[in-house]
Coordinates of C-alpha atoms and ligand atoms in Angstrom, one line a residue:
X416 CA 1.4 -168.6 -30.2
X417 CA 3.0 -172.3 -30.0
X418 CA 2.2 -173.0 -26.6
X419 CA -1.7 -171.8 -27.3
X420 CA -1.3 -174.1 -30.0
X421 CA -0.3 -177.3 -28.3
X422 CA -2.6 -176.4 -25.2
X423 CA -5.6 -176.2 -27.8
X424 CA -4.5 -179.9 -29.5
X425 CA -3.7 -181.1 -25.7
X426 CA -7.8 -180.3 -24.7
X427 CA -9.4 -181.3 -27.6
X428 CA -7.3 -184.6 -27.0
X429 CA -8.2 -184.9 -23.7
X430 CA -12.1 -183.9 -25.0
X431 CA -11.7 -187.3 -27.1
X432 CA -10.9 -189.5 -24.2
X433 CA -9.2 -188.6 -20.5
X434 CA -5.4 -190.2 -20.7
X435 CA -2.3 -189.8 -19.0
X436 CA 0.2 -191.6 -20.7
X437 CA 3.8 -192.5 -19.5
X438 CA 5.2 -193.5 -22.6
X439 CA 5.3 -191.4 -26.5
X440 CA 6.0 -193.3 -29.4
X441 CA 7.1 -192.3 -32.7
X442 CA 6.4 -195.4 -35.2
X443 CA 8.8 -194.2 -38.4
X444 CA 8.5 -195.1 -42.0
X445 CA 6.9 -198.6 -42.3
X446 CA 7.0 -199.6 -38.8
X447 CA 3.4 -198.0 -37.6
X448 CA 1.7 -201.4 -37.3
X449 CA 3.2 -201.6 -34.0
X450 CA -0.2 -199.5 -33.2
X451 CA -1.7 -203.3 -34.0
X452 CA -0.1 -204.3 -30.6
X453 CA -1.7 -201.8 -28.2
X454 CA -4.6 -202.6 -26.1
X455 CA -7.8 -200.6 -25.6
X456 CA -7.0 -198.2 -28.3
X457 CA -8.6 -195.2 -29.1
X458 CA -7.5 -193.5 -32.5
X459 CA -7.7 -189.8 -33.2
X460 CA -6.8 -189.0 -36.7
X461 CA -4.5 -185.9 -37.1
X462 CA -7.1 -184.0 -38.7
X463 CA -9.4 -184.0 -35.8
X464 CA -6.4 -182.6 -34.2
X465 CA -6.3 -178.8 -33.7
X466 CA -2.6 -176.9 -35.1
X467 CA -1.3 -180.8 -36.3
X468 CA -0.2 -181.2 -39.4
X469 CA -1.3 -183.9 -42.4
X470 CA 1.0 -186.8 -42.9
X471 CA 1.7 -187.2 -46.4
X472 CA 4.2 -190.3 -47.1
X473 CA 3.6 -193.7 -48.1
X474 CA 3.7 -195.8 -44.6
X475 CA 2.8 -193.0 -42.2
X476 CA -1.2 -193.2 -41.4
X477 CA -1.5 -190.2 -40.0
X478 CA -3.0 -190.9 -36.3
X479 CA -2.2 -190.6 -32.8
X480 CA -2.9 -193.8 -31.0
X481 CA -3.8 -193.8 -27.0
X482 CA -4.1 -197.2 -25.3
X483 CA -1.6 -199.6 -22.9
X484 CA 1.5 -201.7 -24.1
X485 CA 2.2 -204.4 -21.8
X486 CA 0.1 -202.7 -19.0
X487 CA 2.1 -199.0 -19.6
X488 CA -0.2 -196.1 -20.9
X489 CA 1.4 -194.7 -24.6
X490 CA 0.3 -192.7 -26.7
X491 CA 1.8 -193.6 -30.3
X492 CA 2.3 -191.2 -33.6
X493 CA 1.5 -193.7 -36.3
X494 CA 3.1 -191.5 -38.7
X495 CA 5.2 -188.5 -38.4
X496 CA 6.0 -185.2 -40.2
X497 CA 9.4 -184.4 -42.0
X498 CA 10.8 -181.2 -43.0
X499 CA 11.0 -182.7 -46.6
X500 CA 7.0 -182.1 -46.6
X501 CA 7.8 -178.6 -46.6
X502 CA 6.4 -178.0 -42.6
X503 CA 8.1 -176.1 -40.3
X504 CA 10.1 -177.6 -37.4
X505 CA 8.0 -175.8 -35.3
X506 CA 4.8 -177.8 -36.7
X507 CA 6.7 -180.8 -37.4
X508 CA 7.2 -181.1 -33.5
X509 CA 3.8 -179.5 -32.1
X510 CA 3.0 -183.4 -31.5
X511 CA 5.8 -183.8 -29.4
X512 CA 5.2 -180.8 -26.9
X513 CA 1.5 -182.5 -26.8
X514 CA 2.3 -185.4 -25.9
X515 CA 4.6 -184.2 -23.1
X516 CA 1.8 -181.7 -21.9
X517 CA -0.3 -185.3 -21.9
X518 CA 1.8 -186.5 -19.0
X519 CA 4.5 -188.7 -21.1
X520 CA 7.8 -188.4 -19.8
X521 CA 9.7 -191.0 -21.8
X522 CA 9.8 -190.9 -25.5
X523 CA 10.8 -193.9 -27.9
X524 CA 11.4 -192.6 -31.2
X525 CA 12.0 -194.4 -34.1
X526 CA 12.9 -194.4 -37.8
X527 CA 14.2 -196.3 -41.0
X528 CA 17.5 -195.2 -41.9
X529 CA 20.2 -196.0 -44.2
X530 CA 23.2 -198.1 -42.9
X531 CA 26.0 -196.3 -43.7
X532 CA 28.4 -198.2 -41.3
X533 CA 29.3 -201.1 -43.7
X534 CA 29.4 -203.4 -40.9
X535 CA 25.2 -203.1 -40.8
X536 CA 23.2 -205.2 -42.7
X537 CA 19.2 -204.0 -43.4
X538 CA 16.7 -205.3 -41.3
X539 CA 19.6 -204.5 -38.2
X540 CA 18.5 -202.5 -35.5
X541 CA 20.1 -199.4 -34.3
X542 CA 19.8 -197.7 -30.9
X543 CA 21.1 -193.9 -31.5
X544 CA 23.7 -193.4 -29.4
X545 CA 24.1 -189.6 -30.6
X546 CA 23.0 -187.7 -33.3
X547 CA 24.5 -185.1 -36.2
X548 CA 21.9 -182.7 -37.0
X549 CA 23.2 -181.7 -40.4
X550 CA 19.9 -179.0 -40.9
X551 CA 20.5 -178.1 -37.5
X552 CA 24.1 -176.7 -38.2
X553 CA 22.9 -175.0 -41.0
X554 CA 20.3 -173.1 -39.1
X555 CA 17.4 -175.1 -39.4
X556 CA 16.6 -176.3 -35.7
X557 CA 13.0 -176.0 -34.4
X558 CA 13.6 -174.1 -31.1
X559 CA 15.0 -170.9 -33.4
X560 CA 12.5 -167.9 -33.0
X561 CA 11.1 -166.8 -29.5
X562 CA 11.7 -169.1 -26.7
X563 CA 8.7 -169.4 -24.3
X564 CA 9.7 -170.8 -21.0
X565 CA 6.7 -172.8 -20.3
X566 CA 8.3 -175.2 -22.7
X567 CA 11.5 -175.1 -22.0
X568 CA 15.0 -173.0 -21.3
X569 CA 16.5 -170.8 -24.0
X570 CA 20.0 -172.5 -24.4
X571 CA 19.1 -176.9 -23.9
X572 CA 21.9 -178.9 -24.1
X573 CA 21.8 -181.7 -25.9
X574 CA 25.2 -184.1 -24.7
X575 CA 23.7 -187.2 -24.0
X576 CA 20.5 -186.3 -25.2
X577 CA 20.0 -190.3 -25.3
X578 CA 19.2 -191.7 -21.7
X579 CA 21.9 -193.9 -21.2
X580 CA 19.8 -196.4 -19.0
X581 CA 17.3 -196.5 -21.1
X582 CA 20.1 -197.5 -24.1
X583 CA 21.5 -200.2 -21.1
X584 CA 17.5 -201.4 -21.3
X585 CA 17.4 -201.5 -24.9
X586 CA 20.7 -203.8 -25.1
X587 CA 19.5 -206.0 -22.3
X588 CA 15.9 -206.7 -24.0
X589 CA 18.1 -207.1 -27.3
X590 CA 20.5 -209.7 -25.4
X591 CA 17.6 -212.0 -24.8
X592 CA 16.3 -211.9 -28.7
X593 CA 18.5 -213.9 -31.0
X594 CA 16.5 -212.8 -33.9
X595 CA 17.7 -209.3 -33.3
X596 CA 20.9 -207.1 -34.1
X597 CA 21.3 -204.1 -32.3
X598 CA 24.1 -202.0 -33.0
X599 CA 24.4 -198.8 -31.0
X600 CA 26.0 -195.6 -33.3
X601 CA 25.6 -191.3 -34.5
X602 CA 22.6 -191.1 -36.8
X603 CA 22.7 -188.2 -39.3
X604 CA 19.7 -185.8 -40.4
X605 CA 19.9 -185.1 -43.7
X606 CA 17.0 -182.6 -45.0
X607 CA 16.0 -185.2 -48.1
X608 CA 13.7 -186.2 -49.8
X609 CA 16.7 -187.0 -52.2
X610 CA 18.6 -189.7 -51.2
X611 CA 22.4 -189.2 -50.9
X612 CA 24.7 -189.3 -53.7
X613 CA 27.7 -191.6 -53.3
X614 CA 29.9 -188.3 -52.7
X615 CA 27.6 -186.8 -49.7
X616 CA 27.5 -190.6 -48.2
X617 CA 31.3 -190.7 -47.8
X618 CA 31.1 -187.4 -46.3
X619 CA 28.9 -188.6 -43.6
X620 CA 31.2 -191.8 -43.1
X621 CA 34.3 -189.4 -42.6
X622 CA 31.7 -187.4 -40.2
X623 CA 31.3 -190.1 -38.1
X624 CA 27.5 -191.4 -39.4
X625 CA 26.7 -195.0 -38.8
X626 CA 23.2 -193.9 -40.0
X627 CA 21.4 -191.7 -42.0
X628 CA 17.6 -190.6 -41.7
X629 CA 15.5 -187.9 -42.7
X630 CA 13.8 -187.5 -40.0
X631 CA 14.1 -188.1 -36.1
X632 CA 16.8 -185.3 -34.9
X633 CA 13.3 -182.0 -34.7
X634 CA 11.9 -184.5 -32.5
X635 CA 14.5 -185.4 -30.3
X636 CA 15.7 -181.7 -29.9
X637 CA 12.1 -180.3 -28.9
X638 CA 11.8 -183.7 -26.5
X639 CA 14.7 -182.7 -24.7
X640 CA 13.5 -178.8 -24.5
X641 CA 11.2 -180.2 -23.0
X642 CA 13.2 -182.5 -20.2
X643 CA 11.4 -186.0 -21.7
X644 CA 13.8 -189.1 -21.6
X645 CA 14.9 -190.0 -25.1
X646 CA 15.3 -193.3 -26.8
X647 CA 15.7 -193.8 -29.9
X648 CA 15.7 -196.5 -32.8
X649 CA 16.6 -196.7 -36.3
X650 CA 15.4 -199.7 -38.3
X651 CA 18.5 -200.3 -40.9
X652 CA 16.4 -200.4 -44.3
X653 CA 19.5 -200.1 -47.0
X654 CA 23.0 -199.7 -47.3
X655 CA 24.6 -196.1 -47.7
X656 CA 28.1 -196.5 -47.5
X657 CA 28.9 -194.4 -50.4
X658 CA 31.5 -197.6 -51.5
X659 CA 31.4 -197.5 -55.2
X660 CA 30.6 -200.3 -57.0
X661 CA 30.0 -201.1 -60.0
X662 CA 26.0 -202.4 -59.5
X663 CA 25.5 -199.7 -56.4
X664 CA 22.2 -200.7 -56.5
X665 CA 19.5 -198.0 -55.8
X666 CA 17.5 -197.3 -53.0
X667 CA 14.1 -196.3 -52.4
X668 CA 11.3 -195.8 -50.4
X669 CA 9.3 -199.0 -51.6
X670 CA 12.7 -201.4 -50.1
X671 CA 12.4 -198.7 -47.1
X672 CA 9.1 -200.1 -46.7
X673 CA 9.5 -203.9 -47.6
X674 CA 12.2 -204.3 -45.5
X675 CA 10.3 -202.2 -41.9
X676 CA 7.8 -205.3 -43.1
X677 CA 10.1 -207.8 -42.9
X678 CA 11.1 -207.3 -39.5
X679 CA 7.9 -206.1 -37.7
X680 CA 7.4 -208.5 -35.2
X681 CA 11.1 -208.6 -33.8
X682 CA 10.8 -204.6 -33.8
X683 CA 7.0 -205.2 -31.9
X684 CA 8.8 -207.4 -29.3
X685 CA 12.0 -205.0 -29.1
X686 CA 9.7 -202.4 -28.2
X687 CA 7.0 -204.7 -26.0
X688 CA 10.2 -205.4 -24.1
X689 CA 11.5 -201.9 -23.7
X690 CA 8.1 -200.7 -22.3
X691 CA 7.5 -203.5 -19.9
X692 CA 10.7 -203.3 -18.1
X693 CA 10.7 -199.5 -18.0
X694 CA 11.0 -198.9 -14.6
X695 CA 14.2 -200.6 -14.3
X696 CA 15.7 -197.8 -16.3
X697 CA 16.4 -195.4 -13.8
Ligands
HPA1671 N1 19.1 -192.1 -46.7 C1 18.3 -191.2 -46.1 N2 17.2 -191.6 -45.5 C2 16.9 -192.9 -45.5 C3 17.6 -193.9 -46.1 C4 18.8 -193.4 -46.8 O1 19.6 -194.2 -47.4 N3 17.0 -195.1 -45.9 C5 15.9 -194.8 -45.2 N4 15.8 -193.5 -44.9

């Protein structure tokens, strides 16, 4: 059963070293080396990690990080799991009840999506506002199948599923960084690993997408199941407006990469910021 599950990878976490962390981090495509910033880390690679899946893409390590941000106890995914891999949401998301059985209450997700808001520009910064779970709609949402209450009621809802202080934080710690653009906006699922064709990328403009990600929206249902705070963060790594032109360019997961490079340390201090002034988000 899923909860045996995640109370098996909870103990033989605990078995590695005894934490209690406040804070969960997802580090999406590119942007792990923010696991560079912690203090007094310990590392635990999934493998040693009971019912957790491999990661498998380019840029995700593959290792849950424990150790202190700016003082705070976190423990950090340094890679995540995508339904593209071919794992279950209910897999996919296993790290997520874990880390809430650790103790974490708040979780900072983040991801590299594509800008399809023509006003954003990569290397941007976009705090999810709301999210489209295009899988989800289509019957692919990690809490179908028996509910067990231990994690969580039947029926969640998910309206402002994004803490709205913890947005007002993200803004203000923004404010005070010139070398950052945050926009705030409705980021998309879409299953991938195919990238949008100009056709699908003007349907998620008339949606309402300002950004589109493959990832993300498992993690932020099964979070909220589970009554953790959500934040979340989209590094803008290409546009996807679906405008036609007559070089459209191509996108792939090599710029995806470059670009979360690029802009590592102004993501490392959005997020040092975020942490450190955590309690004032309440
Ligand atoms: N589409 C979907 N996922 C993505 C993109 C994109 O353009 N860029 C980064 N992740």
């Amino acid at each position: 059963m899923l909860y045996d599950q995640a109370i098996e990878a909870t103990n033989a976490i605990l078995a590695h070293v005894a934490c209690k962390p406040v804070v969960a981090l997802v580090l999406g495509s590119g942007l792990g080396d923010l696991a560079q910033e912690l203090d007094d880390v310990v590392a635990i690679p999934y493998t040693e990690i009971p019912h957790f899946a491999r990661s498998t893409v380019a840029g995700h390590v593959g290792r849950l990080l424990i150790g202190n941000l700016e003082g705070v106890p976190v423990i950090a995914m340094q890679g995540r799991f995508h339904l593209y891999e071919g794992y279950t949401l209910q897999v996919l998301t296993l790290p997520i009840r874990v880390m809430s059985l650790l103790g974490a209450q708040t979780l900072i997700v983040t991801n590299a999506a594509g800008g399809v808001n023509p006003a954003y520009r990569p290397g941007d910064f976009m705090l999810i506002h709301d999210h489209i779970a295009l899988p989800g709609l289509a019957g692919v949402n990690p809490l179908i199948g028996p509910n067990d209450e231990r994690f969580g009621v039947r029926f969640p809802p998910l309206a402002k599923a994004y803490d709205a202080h913890l947005c007002a934080l993200a803004q203000s710690v923004a404010a005070r960084l010139p070398e950052i653009t945050l926009h705030a906006g409705i980021y998309t699922m879409v299953a991938g690993p195919s990238f949008e064709t100009e056709a699908e990328l003007r349907f998620l403009r008339v949606i309402g997408t300002d950004a589109v990600g493959m990832s993300t929206v498992p993690e932020v249902i099964v979070a909220r199941h589970m009554e953790m705070r959500v934040l979340g963060i989209s590094l803008i790594t290409n546009p996807a407006t679906g405008i036609e032109t007559d070089d459209p360019g191509t996108v792939n997961h090599t710029d995806v990469l470059a670009i979360a490079n690029a802009v590592r340390p102004h993501f490392a201090k959005l997020v040092r910021g975020i942490v450190s002034n955590l309690s004032l988000a309440s």
